[in-house]
PDB file of N, CA, C and O in Angstrom:
ATOM      1  N   MET J   1     -22.552  -5.840  -4.053  1.00 44.00           N
ATOM      2  CA  MET J   1     -21.697  -5.325  -4.965  1.00 44.00           C
ATOM      3  C   MET J   1     -20.261  -5.908  -4.834  1.00 44.00           C
ATOM      4  O   MET J   1     -19.817  -6.088  -3.652  1.00 44.00           O
ATOM      5  N   SER J   2     -19.684  -6.503  -5.854  1.00 53.00           N
ATOM      6  CA  SER J   2     -18.286  -7.026  -5.626  1.00 53.00           C
ATOM      7  C   SER J   2     -17.350  -5.974  -5.603  1.00 53.00           C
ATOM      8  O   SER J   2     -17.356  -4.853  -6.227  1.00 53.00           O
ATOM      9  N   LYS J   3     -16.365  -6.314  -4.855  1.00 72.00           N
ATOM     10  CA  LYS J   3     -15.164  -5.311  -4.639  1.00 72.00           C
ATOM     11  C   LYS J   3     -14.116  -5.294  -5.768  1.00 72.00           C
ATOM     12  O   LYS J   3     -13.968  -6.328  -6.398  1.00 72.00           O
ATOM     13  N   GLY J   4     -13.765  -4.058  -6.046  1.00 88.00           N
ATOM     14  CA  GLY J   4     -12.556  -4.128  -7.295  1.00 88.00           C
ATOM     15  C   GLY J   4     -11.328  -4.438  -6.609  1.00 88.00           C
ATOM     16  O   GLY J   4     -11.175  -4.854  -5.515  1.00 88.00           O
ATOM     17  N   LYS J   5     -10.373  -4.337  -7.506  1.00 94.00           N
ATOM     18  CA  LYS J   5      -8.895  -4.693  -7.314  1.00 94.00           C
ATOM     19  C   LYS J   5      -8.418  -3.592  -6.349  1.00 94.00           C
ATOM     20  O   LYS J   5      -8.604  -2.357  -6.489  1.00 94.00           O
ATOM     21  N   ASN J   6      -7.489  -4.093  -5.331  1.00 97.00           N
ATOM     22  CA  ASN J   6      -6.867  -3.058  -4.520  1.00 97.00           C
ATOM     23  C   ASN J   6      -5.930  -2.352  -5.490  1.00 97.00           C
ATOM     24  O   ASN J   6      -5.309  -3.069  -6.346  1.00 97.00           O
ATOM     25  N   GLN J   7      -5.642  -1.101  -5.149  1.00 98.00           N
ATOM     26  CA  GLN J   7      -4.722  -0.184  -6.057  1.00 98.00           C
ATOM     27  C   GLN J   7      -3.464  -0.055  -5.250  1.00 98.00           C
ATOM     28  O   GLN J   7      -3.478   0.406  -3.981  1.00 98.00           O
ATOM     29  N   HIS J   8      -2.312  -0.235  -5.919  1.00 98.00           N
ATOM     30  CA  HIS J   8      -1.099  -0.050  -5.267  1.00 98.00           C
ATOM     31  C   HIS J   8      -0.347   1.168  -5.793  1.00 98.00           C
ATOM     32  O   HIS J   8      -0.132   1.189  -7.063  1.00 98.00           O
ATOM     33  N   VAL J   9       0.150   2.206  -5.039  1.00 98.00           N
ATOM     34  CA  VAL J   9       1.254   3.174  -5.376  1.00 98.00           C
ATOM     35  C   VAL J   9       2.526   2.800  -5.028  1.00 98.00           C
ATOM     36  O   VAL J   9       2.804   2.437  -3.962  1.00 98.00           O
ATOM     37  N   THR J  10       3.208   2.476  -6.238  1.00 98.00           N
ATOM     38  CA  THR J  10       4.667   2.059  -5.945  1.00 98.00           C
ATOM     39  C   THR J  10       5.608   2.811  -6.798  1.00 98.00           C
ATOM     40  O   THR J  10       5.223   3.423  -7.815  1.00 98.00           O
ATOM     41  N   PRO J  11       6.985   2.751  -6.396  1.00 97.00           N
ATOM     42  CA  PRO J  11       7.909   3.462  -7.165  1.00 97.00           C
ATOM     43  C   PRO J  11       7.975   2.936  -8.618  1.00 97.00           C
ATOM     44  O   PRO J  11       7.918   1.573  -8.635  1.00 97.00           O
ATOM     45  N   HIS J  12       8.228   3.736  -9.616  1.00 96.00           N
ATOM     46  CA  HIS J  12       8.267   3.089 -10.859  1.00 96.00           C
ATOM     47  C   HIS J  12       9.863   2.861 -11.320  1.00 96.00           C
ATOM     48  O   HIS J  12      10.528   3.745 -10.984  1.00 96.00           O
ATOM     49  N   LYS J  13      10.018   1.965 -12.019  1.00 93.00           N
ATOM     50  CA  LYS J  13      11.551   1.494 -12.315  1.00 93.00           C
ATOM     51  C   LYS J  13      12.192   2.712 -13.044  1.00 93.00           C
ATOM     52  O   LYS J  13      13.318   2.711 -13.058  1.00 93.00           O
ATOM     53  N   ASP J  14      11.391   3.384 -13.907  1.00 93.00           N
ATOM     54  CA  ASP J  14      11.971   4.492 -14.544  1.00 93.00           C
ATOM     55  C   ASP J  14      12.071   5.907 -13.952  1.00 93.00           C
ATOM     56  O   ASP J  14      12.302   6.898 -14.524  1.00 93.00           O
ATOM     57  N   GLY J  15      11.673   6.005 -12.707  1.00 95.00           N
ATOM     58  CA  GLY J  15      11.557   6.995 -11.949  1.00 95.00           C
ATOM     59  C   GLY J  15      10.063   7.515 -11.707  1.00 95.00           C
ATOM     60  O   GLY J  15       9.234   7.113 -12.451  1.00 95.00           O
ATOM     61  N   GLY J  16       9.736   8.101 -10.725  1.00 97.00           N
ATOM     62  CA  GLY J  16       8.497   8.630 -10.403  1.00 97.00           C
ATOM     63  C   GLY J  16       7.730   7.570  -9.784  1.00 97.00           C
ATOM     64  O   GLY J  16       8.380   6.558  -9.027  1.00 97.00           O
ATOM     65  N   TYR J  17       6.421   7.572  -9.801  1.00 98.00           N
ATOM     66  CA  TYR J  17       5.465   6.525  -9.214  1.00 98.00           C
ATOM     67  C   TYR J  17       4.362   6.040 -10.221  1.00 98.00           C
ATOM     68  O   TYR J  17       4.102   6.649 -11.174  1.00 98.00           O
ATOM     69  N   GLN J  18       3.891   4.833  -9.855  1.00 98.00           N
ATOM     70  CA  GLN J  18       2.900   4.174 -10.526  1.00 98.00           C
ATOM     71  C   GLN J  18       1.691   3.828  -9.878  1.00 98.00           C
ATOM     72  O   GLN J  18       1.833   3.432  -8.620  1.00 98.00           O
ATOM     73  N   VAL J  19       0.749   3.551 -10.489  1.00 98.00           N
ATOM     74  CA  VAL J  19      -0.581   3.054  -9.777  1.00 98.00           C
ATOM     75  C   VAL J  19      -0.802   1.715 -10.554  1.00 98.00           C
ATOM     76  O   VAL J  19      -0.869   1.631 -11.814  1.00 98.00           O
ATOM     77  N   LYS J  20      -0.884   0.835  -9.826  1.00 97.00           N
ATOM     78  CA  LYS J  20      -1.212  -0.746 -10.496  1.00 97.00           C
ATOM     79  C   LYS J  20      -2.291  -1.272  -9.527  1.00 97.00           C
ATOM     80  O   LYS J  20      -2.379  -1.322  -8.417  1.00 97.00           O
ATOM     81  N   GLY J  21      -3.320  -1.877 -10.432  1.00 97.00           N
ATOM     82  CA  GLY J  21      -4.278  -2.893  -9.744  1.00 97.00           C
ATOM     83  C   GLY J  21      -3.568  -3.934  -9.186  1.00 97.00           C
ATOM     84  O   GLY J  21      -2.556  -4.593 -10.014  1.00 97.00           O
ATOM     85  N   ALA J  22      -3.954  -4.532  -8.179  1.00 96.00           N
ATOM     86  CA  ALA J  22      -3.417  -5.837  -7.526  1.00 96.00           C
ATOM     87  C   ALA J  22      -3.496  -7.088  -8.508  1.00 96.00           C
ATOM     88  O   ALA J  22      -4.515  -7.291  -9.281  1.00 96.00           O
ATOM     89  N   GLY J  23      -2.223  -7.643  -8.778  1.00 94.00           N
ATOM     90  CA  GLY J  23      -1.987  -8.749  -9.731  1.00 94.00           C
ATOM     91  C   GLY J  23      -1.849  -8.249 -11.196  1.00 94.00           C
ATOM     92  O   GLY J  23      -1.510  -9.045 -12.076  1.00 94.00           O
ATOM     93  N   ASN J  24      -1.939  -7.064 -11.427  1.00 95.00           N
ATOM     94  CA  ASN J  24      -1.630  -6.522 -12.870  1.00 95.00           C
ATOM     95  C   ASN J  24      -0.258  -6.520 -13.077  1.00 95.00           C
ATOM     96  O   ASN J  24       0.563  -6.066 -12.245  1.00 95.00           O
ATOM     97  N   GLN J  25       0.189  -6.854 -14.422  1.00 93.00           N
ATOM     98  CA  GLN J  25       1.666  -6.578 -14.605  1.00 93.00           C
ATOM     99  C   GLN J  25       1.965  -5.312 -15.055  1.00 93.00           C
ATOM    100  O   GLN J  25       3.151  -4.750 -14.699  1.00 93.00           O
ATOM    101  N   LYS J  26       1.146  -4.579 -15.762  1.00 95.00           N
ATOM    102  CA  LYS J  26       1.444  -3.086 -16.134  1.00 95.00           C
ATOM    103  C   LYS J  26       0.583  -2.086 -15.304  1.00 95.00           C
ATOM    104  O   LYS J  26      -0.446  -2.352 -14.715  1.00 95.00           O
ATOM    105  N   ALA J  27       1.333  -1.011 -15.166  1.00 97.00           N
ATOM    106  CA  ALA J  27       0.871   0.273 -14.491  1.00 97.00           C
ATOM    107  C   ALA J  27      -0.345   0.596 -15.074  1.00 97.00           C
ATOM    108  O   ALA J  27      -0.550   0.759 -16.307  1.00 97.00           O
ATOM    109  N   THR J  28      -1.507   1.074 -14.318  1.00 97.00           N
ATOM    110  CA  THR J  28      -2.571   1.819 -14.877  1.00 97.00           C
ATOM    111  C   THR J  28      -2.060   3.125 -15.525  1.00 97.00           C
ATOM    112  O   THR J  28      -2.589   3.664 -16.488  1.00 97.00           O
ATOM    113  N   LYS J  29      -1.310   3.734 -14.671  1.00 98.00           N
ATOM    114  CA  LYS J  29      -0.925   5.131 -15.080  1.00 98.00           C
ATOM    115  C   LYS J  29       0.544   5.627 -14.189  1.00 98.00           C
ATOM    116  O   LYS J  29       0.581   5.146 -13.104  1.00 98.00           O
ATOM    117  N   THR J  30       1.414   6.161 -14.757  1.00 98.00           N
ATOM    118  CA  THR J  30       2.547   6.592 -14.165  1.00 98.00           C
ATOM    119  C   THR J  30       2.488   8.055 -13.857  1.00 98.00           C
ATOM    120  O   THR J  30       1.964   8.853 -14.632  1.00 98.00           O
ATOM    121  N   PHE J  31       3.111   8.577 -12.891  1.00 98.00           N
ATOM    122  CA  PHE J  31       3.273   9.898 -12.511  1.00 98.00           C
ATOM    123  C   PHE J  31       4.564  10.477 -11.926  1.00 98.00           C
ATOM    124  O   PHE J  31       5.480   9.467 -11.575  1.00 98.00           O
ATOM    125  N   ASP J  32       4.885  11.784 -12.018  1.00 98.00           N
ATOM    126  CA  ASP J  32       6.138  12.344 -11.532  1.00 98.00           C
ATOM    127  C   ASP J  32       6.163  12.309 -10.071  1.00 98.00           C
ATOM    128  O   ASP J  32       7.282  11.945  -9.527  1.00 98.00           O
ATOM    129  N   THR J  33       5.036  12.471  -9.420  1.00 97.00           N
ATOM    130  CA  THR J  33       5.203  12.654  -7.963  1.00 97.00           C
ATOM    131  C   THR J  33       4.242  11.566  -7.246  1.00 97.00           C
ATOM    132  O   THR J  33       3.313  10.967  -7.899  1.00 97.00           O
ATOM    133  N   GLN J  34       4.654  11.163  -6.026  1.00 97.00           N
ATOM    134  CA  GLN J  34       3.778  10.272  -5.218  1.00 97.00           C
ATOM    135  C   GLN J  34       2.263  10.808  -4.987  1.00 97.00           C
ATOM    136  O   GLN J  34       1.495  10.183  -5.042  1.00 97.00           O
ATOM    137  N   ARG J  35       2.402  12.166  -4.767  1.00 97.00           N
ATOM    138  CA  ARG J  35       1.184  12.784  -4.249  1.00 97.00           C
ATOM    139  C   ARG J  35       0.052  12.608  -5.650  1.00 97.00           C
ATOM    140  O   ARG J  35      -1.092  12.368  -5.429  1.00 97.00           O
ATOM    141  N   GLU J  36       0.499  12.820  -6.824  1.00 98.00           N
ATOM    142  CA  GLU J  36      -0.379  12.501  -7.958  1.00 98.00           C
ATOM    143  C   GLU J  36      -0.736  11.293  -8.144  1.00 98.00           C
ATOM    144  O   GLU J  36      -2.135  11.017  -8.476  1.00 98.00           O
ATOM    145  N   ALA J  37       0.190  10.222  -7.943  1.00 98.00           N
ATOM    146  CA  ALA J  37      -0.343   8.911  -7.939  1.00 98.00           C
ATOM    147  C   ALA J  37      -1.327   8.577  -6.774  1.00 98.00           C
ATOM    148  O   ALA J  37      -2.236   7.711  -7.152  1.00 98.00           O
ATOM    149  N   ILE J  38      -1.028   8.893  -5.661  1.00 98.00           N
ATOM    150  CA  ILE J  38      -1.981   8.731  -4.536  1.00 98.00           C
ATOM    151  C   ILE J  38      -3.342   9.313  -4.848  1.00 98.00           C
ATOM    152  O   ILE J  38      -4.343   8.605  -4.715  1.00 98.00           O
ATOM    153  N   ASN J  39      -3.363  10.407  -5.479  1.00 98.00           N
ATOM    154  CA  ASN J  39      -4.813  11.145  -5.907  1.00 98.00           C
ATOM    155  C   ASN J  39      -5.512  10.185  -6.917  1.00 98.00           C
ATOM    156  O   ASN J  39      -6.829  10.058  -6.756  1.00 98.00           O
ATOM    157  N   PHE J  40      -4.716   9.707  -7.822  1.00 98.00           N
ATOM    158  CA  PHE J  40      -5.332   9.050  -8.953  1.00 98.00           C
ATOM    159  C   PHE J  40      -5.758   7.655  -8.198  1.00 98.00           C
ATOM    160  O   PHE J  40      -6.874   7.138  -8.528  1.00 98.00           O
ATOM    161  N   GLY J  41      -5.032   6.986  -7.523  1.00 98.00           N
ATOM    162  CA  GLY J  41      -5.274   5.729  -7.050  1.00 98.00           C
ATOM    163  C   GLY J  41      -6.390   5.679  -6.142  1.00 98.00           C
ATOM    164  O   GLY J  41      -7.304   4.766  -5.939  1.00 98.00           O
ATOM    165  N   ARG J  42      -6.388   6.869  -5.189  1.00 97.00           N
ATOM    166  CA  ARG J  42      -7.735   6.980  -4.402  1.00 97.00           C
ATOM    167  C   ARG J  42      -8.848   7.175  -5.102  1.00 97.00           C
ATOM    168  O   ARG J  42      -9.881   6.488  -4.719  1.00 97.00           O
ATOM    169  N   SER J  43      -8.984   7.771  -6.164  1.00 97.00           N
ATOM    170  CA  SER J  43     -10.338   7.917  -6.860  1.00 97.00           C
ATOM    171  C   SER J  43     -10.595   6.474  -7.433  1.00 97.00           C
ATOM    172  O   SER J  43     -11.854   6.216  -7.499  1.00 97.00           O
ATOM    173  N   ILE J  44      -9.657   5.720  -8.102  1.00 97.00           N
ATOM    174  CA  ILE J  44     -10.051   4.423  -8.477  1.00 97.00           C
ATOM    175  C   ILE J  44     -10.537   3.604  -7.352  1.00 97.00           C
ATOM    176  O   ILE J  44     -11.593   2.896  -7.442  1.00 97.00           O
ATOM    177  N   ALA J  45      -9.721   3.500  -6.100  1.00 96.00           N
ATOM    178  CA  ALA J  45     -10.116   2.767  -5.083  1.00 96.00           C
ATOM    179  C   ALA J  45     -11.603   3.152  -4.477  1.00 96.00           C
ATOM    180  O   ALA J  45     -12.287   2.175  -4.088  1.00 96.00           O
ATOM    181  N   MET J  46     -11.909   4.380  -4.311  1.00 96.00           N
ATOM    182  CA  MET J  46     -13.159   4.895  -4.048  1.00 96.00           C
ATOM    183  C   MET J  46     -14.325   4.356  -4.957  1.00 96.00           C
ATOM    184  O   MET J  46     -15.308   3.954  -4.624  1.00 96.00           O
ATOM    185  N   ASN J  47     -14.052   4.538  -6.280  1.00 95.00           N
ATOM    186  CA  ASN J  47     -14.963   4.130  -7.118  1.00 95.00           C
ATOM    187  C   ASN J  47     -15.207   2.700  -7.221  1.00 95.00           C
ATOM    188  O   ASN J  47     -16.314   2.251  -7.365  1.00 95.00           O
ATOM    189  N   GLN J  48     -14.166   1.930  -6.931  1.00 94.00           N
ATOM    190  CA  GLN J  48     -14.233   0.371  -6.981  1.00 94.00           C
ATOM    191  C   GLN J  48     -14.497  -0.170  -5.538  1.00 94.00           C
ATOM    192  O   GLN J  48     -14.591  -1.445  -5.311  1.00 94.00           O
ATOM    193  N   GLN J  49     -14.553   0.729  -4.562  1.00 95.00           N
ATOM    194  CA  GLN J  49     -14.779   0.246  -3.102  1.00 95.00           C
ATOM    195  C   GLN J  49     -13.720  -0.829  -2.691  1.00 95.00           C
ATOM    196  O   GLN J  49     -14.000  -1.760  -2.335  1.00 95.00           O
ATOM    197  N   SER J  50     -12.597  -0.357  -3.036  1.00 95.00           N
ATOM    198  CA  SER J  50     -11.289  -1.291  -2.745  1.00 95.00           C
ATOM    199  C   SER J  50     -10.432  -0.477  -1.760  1.00 95.00           C
ATOM    200  O   SER J  50     -10.713   0.372  -1.213  1.00 95.00           O
ATOM    201  N   GLU J  51      -9.238  -1.205  -1.727  1.00 96.00           N
ATOM    202  CA  GLU J  51      -8.174  -0.413  -0.885  1.00 96.00           C
ATOM    203  C   GLU J  51      -7.059   0.273  -1.495  1.00 96.00           C
ATOM    204  O   GLU J  51      -6.689  -0.273  -2.773  1.00 96.00           O
ATOM    205  N   LEU J  52      -6.604   1.219  -1.173  1.00 98.00           N
ATOM    206  CA  LEU J  52      -5.407   1.962  -1.694  1.00 98.00           C
ATOM    207  C   LEU J  52      -4.258   1.618  -0.702  1.00 98.00           C
ATOM    208  O   LEU J  52      -4.373   1.744   0.483  1.00 98.00           O
ATOM    209  N   VAL J  53      -3.198   1.148  -1.348  1.00 98.00           N
ATOM    210  CA  VAL J  53      -1.996   0.590  -0.585  1.00 98.00           C
ATOM    211  C   VAL J  53      -0.964   1.308  -1.155  1.00 98.00           C
ATOM    212  O   VAL J  53      -0.461   1.510  -2.402  1.00 98.00           O
ATOM    213  N   ILE J  54      -0.290   2.301  -0.174  1.00 98.00           N
ATOM    214  CA  ILE J  54       0.810   3.110  -0.591  1.00 98.00           C
ATOM    215  C   ILE J  54       2.050   2.533  -0.195  1.00 98.00           C
ATOM    216  O   ILE J  54       2.291   2.228   0.986  1.00 98.00           O
ATOM    217  N   HIS J  55       3.172   2.549  -1.009  1.00 97.00           N
ATOM    218  CA  HIS J  55       4.302   1.958  -0.823  1.00 97.00           C
ATOM    219  C   HIS J  55       5.406   2.974  -0.837  1.00 97.00           C
ATOM    220  O   HIS J  55       5.311   4.005  -1.502  1.00 97.00           O
ATOM    221  N   ASN J  56       6.453   2.988   0.251  1.00 95.00           N
ATOM    222  CA  ASN J  56       7.558   3.827   0.094  1.00 95.00           C
ATOM    223  C   ASN J  56       8.581   3.605  -0.914  1.00 95.00           C
ATOM    224  O   ASN J  56       8.399   2.834  -1.744  1.00 95.00           O
ATOM    225  N   GLN J  57       9.699   4.543  -0.921  1.00 92.00           N
ATOM    226  CA  GLN J  57      10.642   4.214  -1.950  1.00 92.00           C
ATOM    227  C   GLN J  57      11.366   2.970  -1.982  1.00 92.00           C
ATOM    228  O   GLN J  57      11.723   2.457  -3.043  1.00 92.00           O
ATOM    229  N   GLN J  58      11.309   2.342  -0.983  1.00 93.00           N
ATOM    230  CA  GLN J  58      11.948   1.000  -0.814  1.00 93.00           C
ATOM    231  C   GLN J  58      10.969  -0.127  -1.126  1.00 93.00           C
ATOM    232  O   GLN J  58      11.398  -1.304  -1.144  1.00 93.00           O
ATOM    233  N   GLY J  59       9.640   0.178  -1.472  1.00 91.00           N
ATOM    234  CA  GLY J  59       8.849  -0.821  -1.912  1.00 91.00           C
ATOM    235  C   GLY J  59       7.960  -1.333  -0.539  1.00 91.00           C
ATOM    236  O   GLY J  59       6.932  -2.017  -0.592  1.00 91.00           O
ATOM    237  N   ARG J  60       8.262  -0.844   0.584  1.00 96.00           N
ATOM    238  CA  ARG J  60       7.548  -1.205   1.800  1.00 96.00           C
ATOM    239  C   ARG J  60       6.260  -0.436   1.876  1.00 96.00           C
ATOM    240  O   ARG J  60       6.180   0.751   1.650  1.00 96.00           O
ATOM    241  N   ILE J  61       5.162  -1.267   2.362  1.00 97.00           N
ATOM    242  CA  ILE J  61       4.025  -0.471   2.676  1.00 97.00           C
ATOM    243  C   ILE J  61       3.983   0.471   3.852  1.00 97.00           C
ATOM    244  O   ILE J  61       4.462   0.235   4.696  1.00 97.00           O
ATOM    245  N   ARG J  62       3.550   1.792   3.436  1.00 96.00           N
ATOM    246  CA  ARG J  62       3.716   2.709   4.358  1.00 96.00           C
ATOM    247  C   ARG J  62       2.254   3.192   5.005  1.00 96.00           C
ATOM    248  O   ARG J  62       2.154   3.844   6.044  1.00 96.00           O
ATOM    249  N   GLU J  63       1.243   2.845   4.047  1.00 96.00           N
ATOM    250  CA  GLU J  63      -0.052   3.192   4.484  1.00 96.00           C
ATOM    251  C   GLU J  63      -1.092   2.534   3.761  1.00 96.00           C
ATOM    252  O   GLU J  63      -0.936   2.081   2.668  1.00 96.00           O
ATOM    253  N   LYS J  64      -2.181   2.285   4.374  1.00 96.00           N
ATOM    254  CA  LYS J  64      -3.382   1.551   3.693  1.00 96.00           C
ATOM    255  C   LYS J  64      -4.665   2.364   3.992  1.00 96.00           C
ATOM    256  O   LYS J  64      -4.779   2.621   4.991  1.00 96.00           O
ATOM    257  N   ASN J  65      -5.535   2.563   2.914  1.00 95.00           N
ATOM    258  CA  ASN J  65      -6.893   3.163   3.159  1.00 95.00           C
ATOM    259  C   ASN J  65      -7.792   2.390   2.545  1.00 95.00           C
ATOM    260  O   ASN J  65      -7.840   2.041   1.400  1.00 95.00           O
ATOM    261  N   THR J  66      -8.895   2.057   3.156  1.00 92.00           N
ATOM    262  CA  THR J  66     -10.106   1.154   2.703  1.00 92.00           C
ATOM    263  C   THR J  66     -11.125   2.150   2.202  1.00 92.00           C
ATOM    264  O   THR J  66     -11.478   2.907   3.093  1.00 92.00           O
ATOM    265  N   TYR J  67     -11.769   1.903   1.073  1.00 90.00           N
ATOM    266  CA  TYR J  67     -12.942   2.718   0.681  1.00 90.00           C
ATOM    267  C   TYR J  67     -13.932   1.627   0.494  1.00 90.00           C
ATOM    268  O   TYR J  67     -13.792   0.613  -0.290  1.00 90.00           O
ATOM    269  N   GLY J  68     -15.148   1.933   1.049  1.00 78.00           N
ATOM    270  CA  GLY J  68     -16.292   1.015   0.766  1.00 78.00           C
ATOM    271  C   GLY J  68     -16.462   0.401   2.196  1.00 78.00           C
ATOM    272  O   GLY J  68     -16.141   0.955   3.303  1.00 78.00           O
ATOM    273  N   SER J  69     -16.901  -0.835   2.147  1.00 68.00           N
ATOM    274  CA  SER J  69     -17.204  -1.556   3.506  1.00 68.00           C
ATOM    275  C   SER J  69     -15.955  -2.148   4.068  1.00 68.00           C
ATOM    276  O   SER J  69     -15.402  -3.061   3.499  1.00 68.00           O
ATOM    277  N   ASP J  70     -15.460  -1.589   5.298  1.00 59.00           N
ATOM    278  CA  ASP J  70     -14.336  -2.189   5.882  1.00 59.00           C
ATOM    279  C   ASP J  70     -14.696  -3.174   6.807  1.00 59.00           C
ATOM    280  O   ASP J  70     -15.554  -3.030   7.730  1.00 59.00           O
ATOM    281  N   PRO J  71     -14.157  -4.312   6.681  1.00 60.00           N
ATOM    282  CA  PRO J  71     -14.514  -5.449   7.536  1.00 60.00           C
ATOM    283  C   PRO J  71     -13.996  -5.396   9.137  1.00 60.00           C
ATOM    284  O   PRO J  71     -14.649  -5.857   9.902  1.00 60.00           O
ATOM    285  N   TYR J  72     -13.184  -4.359   9.266  1.00 63.00           N
ATOM    286  CA  TYR J  72     -12.576  -3.970  10.701  1.00 63.00           C
ATOM    287  C   TYR J  72     -12.787  -2.491  10.929  1.00 63.00           C
ATOM    288  O   TYR J  72     -11.619  -1.852  11.084  1.00 63.00           O
ATOM    289  N   PRO J  73     -13.940  -2.055  10.998  1.00 60.00           N
ATOM    290  CA  PRO J  73     -13.912  -0.607  11.214  1.00 60.00           C
ATOM    291  C   PRO J  73     -13.554  -0.173  12.571  1.00 60.00           C
ATOM    292  O   PRO J  73     -13.569  -1.142  13.572  1.00 60.00           O
ATOM    293  N   PRO J  74     -12.957   0.920  12.872  1.00 64.00           N
ATOM    294  CA  PRO J  74     -12.429   1.422  14.167  1.00 64.00           C
ATOM    295  C   PRO J  74     -13.423   1.598  15.169  1.00 64.00           C
ATOM    296  O   PRO J  74     -14.593   1.973  14.820  1.00 64.00           O
ATOM    297  N   LYS J  75     -13.258   1.325  16.428  1.00 64.00           N
ATOM    298  CA  LYS J  75     -14.142   1.419  17.429  1.00 64.00           C
ATOM    299  C   LYS J  75     -14.131   2.953  17.849  1.00 64.00           C
ATOM    300  O   LYS J  75     -13.153   3.556  17.896  1.00 64.00           O
ATOM    301  N   GLY J  76     -15.404   3.374  18.207  1.00 59.00           N
ATOM    302  CA  GLY J  76     -15.583   4.639  18.891  1.00 59.00           C
ATOM    303  C   GLY J  76     -15.826   5.670  17.840  1.00 59.00           C
ATOM    304  O   GLY J  76     -15.999   6.471  17.299  1.00 59.00           O
TER     305      GLY J  76
END
């Protein structure tokens, strides 16, 4: 099964947060809160077996979650 696009949760230029597929120009969906965007992005990432990348207000990556087959599973 091929992996889907990684989903990015980023601040939206007009306020709130957006979920965008990697490489996409437009947001898949926008939200008032980061929590809502994360929940939506997580469901897409789980469905597509891809990665959810969460950015903070400055646009820096603060968290990554992989859904599906992780090439670097943690030990133990």
